[in-house]
GROMACS .gro file of C-alpha atoms in nm:
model
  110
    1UNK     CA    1   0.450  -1.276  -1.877
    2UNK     CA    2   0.196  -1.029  -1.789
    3UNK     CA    3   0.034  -0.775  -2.034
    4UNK     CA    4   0.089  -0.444  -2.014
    5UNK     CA    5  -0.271  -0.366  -1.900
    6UNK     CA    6  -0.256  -0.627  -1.629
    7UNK     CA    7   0.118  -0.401  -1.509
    8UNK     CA    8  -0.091  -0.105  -1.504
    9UNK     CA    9  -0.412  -0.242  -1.321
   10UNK     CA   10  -0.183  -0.374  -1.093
   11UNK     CA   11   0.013  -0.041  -1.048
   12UNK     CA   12  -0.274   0.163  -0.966
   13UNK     CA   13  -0.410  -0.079  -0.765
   14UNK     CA   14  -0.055  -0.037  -0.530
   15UNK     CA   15  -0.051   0.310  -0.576
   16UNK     CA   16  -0.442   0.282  -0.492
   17UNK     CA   17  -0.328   0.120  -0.175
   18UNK     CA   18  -0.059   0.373  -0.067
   19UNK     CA   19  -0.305   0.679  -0.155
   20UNK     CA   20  -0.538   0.466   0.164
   21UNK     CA   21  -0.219   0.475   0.387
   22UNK     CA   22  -0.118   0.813   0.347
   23UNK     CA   23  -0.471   0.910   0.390
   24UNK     CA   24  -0.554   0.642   0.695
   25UNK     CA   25  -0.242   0.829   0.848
   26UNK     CA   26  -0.358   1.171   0.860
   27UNK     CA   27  -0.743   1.088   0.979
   28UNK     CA   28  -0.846   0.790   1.177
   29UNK     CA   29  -1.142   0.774   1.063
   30UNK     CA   30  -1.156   0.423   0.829
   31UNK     CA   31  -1.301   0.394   0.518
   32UNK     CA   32  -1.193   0.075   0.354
   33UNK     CA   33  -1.041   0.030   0.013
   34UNK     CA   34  -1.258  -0.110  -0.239
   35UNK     CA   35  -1.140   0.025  -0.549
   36UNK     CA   36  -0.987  -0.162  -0.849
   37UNK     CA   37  -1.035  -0.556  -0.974
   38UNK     CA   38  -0.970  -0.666  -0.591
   39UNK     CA   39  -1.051  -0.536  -0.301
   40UNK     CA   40  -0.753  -0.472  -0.010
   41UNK     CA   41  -0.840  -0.689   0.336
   42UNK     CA   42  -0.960  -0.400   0.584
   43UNK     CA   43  -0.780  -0.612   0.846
   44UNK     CA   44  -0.445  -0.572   0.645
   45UNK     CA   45  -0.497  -0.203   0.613
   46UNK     CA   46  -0.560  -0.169   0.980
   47UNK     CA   47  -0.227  -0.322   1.056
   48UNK     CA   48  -0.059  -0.093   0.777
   49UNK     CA   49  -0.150   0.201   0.923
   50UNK     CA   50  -0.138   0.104   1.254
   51UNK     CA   51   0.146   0.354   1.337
   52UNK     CA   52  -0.090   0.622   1.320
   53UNK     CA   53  -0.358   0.441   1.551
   54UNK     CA   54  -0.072   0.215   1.764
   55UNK     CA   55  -0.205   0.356   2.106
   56UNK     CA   56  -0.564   0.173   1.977
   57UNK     CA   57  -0.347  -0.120   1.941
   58UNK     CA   58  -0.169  -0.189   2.273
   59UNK     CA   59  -0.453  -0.115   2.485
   60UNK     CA   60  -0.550  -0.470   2.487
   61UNK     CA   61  -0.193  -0.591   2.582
   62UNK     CA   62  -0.040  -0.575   2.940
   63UNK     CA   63   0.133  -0.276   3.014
   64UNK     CA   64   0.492  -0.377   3.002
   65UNK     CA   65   0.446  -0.525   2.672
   66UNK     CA   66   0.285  -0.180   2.543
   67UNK     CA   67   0.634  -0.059   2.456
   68UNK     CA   68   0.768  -0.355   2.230
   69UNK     CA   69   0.434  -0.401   2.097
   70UNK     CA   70   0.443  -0.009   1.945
   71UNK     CA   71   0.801  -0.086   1.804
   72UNK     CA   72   0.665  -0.425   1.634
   73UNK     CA   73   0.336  -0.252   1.439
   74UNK     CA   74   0.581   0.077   1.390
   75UNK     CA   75   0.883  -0.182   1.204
   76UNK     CA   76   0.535  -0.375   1.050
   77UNK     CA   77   0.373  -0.079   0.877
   78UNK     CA   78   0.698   0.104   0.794
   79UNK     CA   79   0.837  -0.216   0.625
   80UNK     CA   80   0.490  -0.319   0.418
   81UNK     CA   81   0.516   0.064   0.290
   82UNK     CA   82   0.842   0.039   0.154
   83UNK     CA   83   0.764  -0.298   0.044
   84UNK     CA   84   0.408  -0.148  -0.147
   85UNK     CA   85   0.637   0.168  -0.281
   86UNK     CA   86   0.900  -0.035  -0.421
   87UNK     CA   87   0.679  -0.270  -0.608
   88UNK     CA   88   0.466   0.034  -0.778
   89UNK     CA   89   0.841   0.195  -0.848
   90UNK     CA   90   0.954  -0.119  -1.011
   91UNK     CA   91   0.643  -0.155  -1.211
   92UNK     CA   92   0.585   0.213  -1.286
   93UNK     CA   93   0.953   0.185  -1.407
   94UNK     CA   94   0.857  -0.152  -1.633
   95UNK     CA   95   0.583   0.026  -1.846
   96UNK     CA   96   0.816   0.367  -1.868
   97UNK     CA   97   1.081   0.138  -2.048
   98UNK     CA   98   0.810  -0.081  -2.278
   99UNK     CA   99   0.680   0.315  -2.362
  100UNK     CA  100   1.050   0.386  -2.425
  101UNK     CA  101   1.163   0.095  -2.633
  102UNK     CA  102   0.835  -0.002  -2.807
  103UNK     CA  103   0.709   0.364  -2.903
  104UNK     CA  104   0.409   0.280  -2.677
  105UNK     CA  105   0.245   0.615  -2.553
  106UNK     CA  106  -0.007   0.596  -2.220
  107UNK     CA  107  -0.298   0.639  -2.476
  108UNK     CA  108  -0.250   0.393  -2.690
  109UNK     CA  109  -0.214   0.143  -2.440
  110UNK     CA  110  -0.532   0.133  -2.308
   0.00000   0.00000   0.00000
């Protein structure tokens, strides 16, 4: 069973990576994401926010592939997100109910 800090490292670490995504998506520019106890694979992030850089993507694959290729990074990056938001919704949720049932307030956990 994991502690409560390790819940909430590992929260803001997802909600880390979804603050890179949102971000990635409105600039191309890349940064990385270094932050937190690990650091995220730049190669995973590039694939997660392909969708806003898919035209960087399919160049390198033959034309009539272009199309399916777009579809397969857009179902890719749109299904990792909802997989990244649901697991920092389930955990956010976690420590809400420990704070609920044990008395535990945000300051005295840390």
């Amino acid at each position: 069973m994991k502690t409560e800090k390790e819940i909430r490292q590992k929260l803001e670490y997802y909600r880390g990576i979804l603050g890179v995504i949102q971000a990635k998506r409105t600039r191309t520019r890349s940064s990385g994401f270094g932050r937190g106890t690990r650091p995220f694979p730049e190669d995973a992030l590039h694939l997660l926010t392909a969708g806003a850089n898919v035209d960087e993507v399919t160049t390198d694959f033959p034309p009539a592939e272009q199309e399916f290729i777009r579809q397969w990074f857009g179902s890719l990056s749109a299904s990792a997100l909802q997989l990244i938001t649901a697991l920092a919704g389930i955990l956010g949720w976690v420590l809400d109910e420990a704070e609920a049932v044990e008395g535990v307030t945000p300051h005295q956990a840390k």
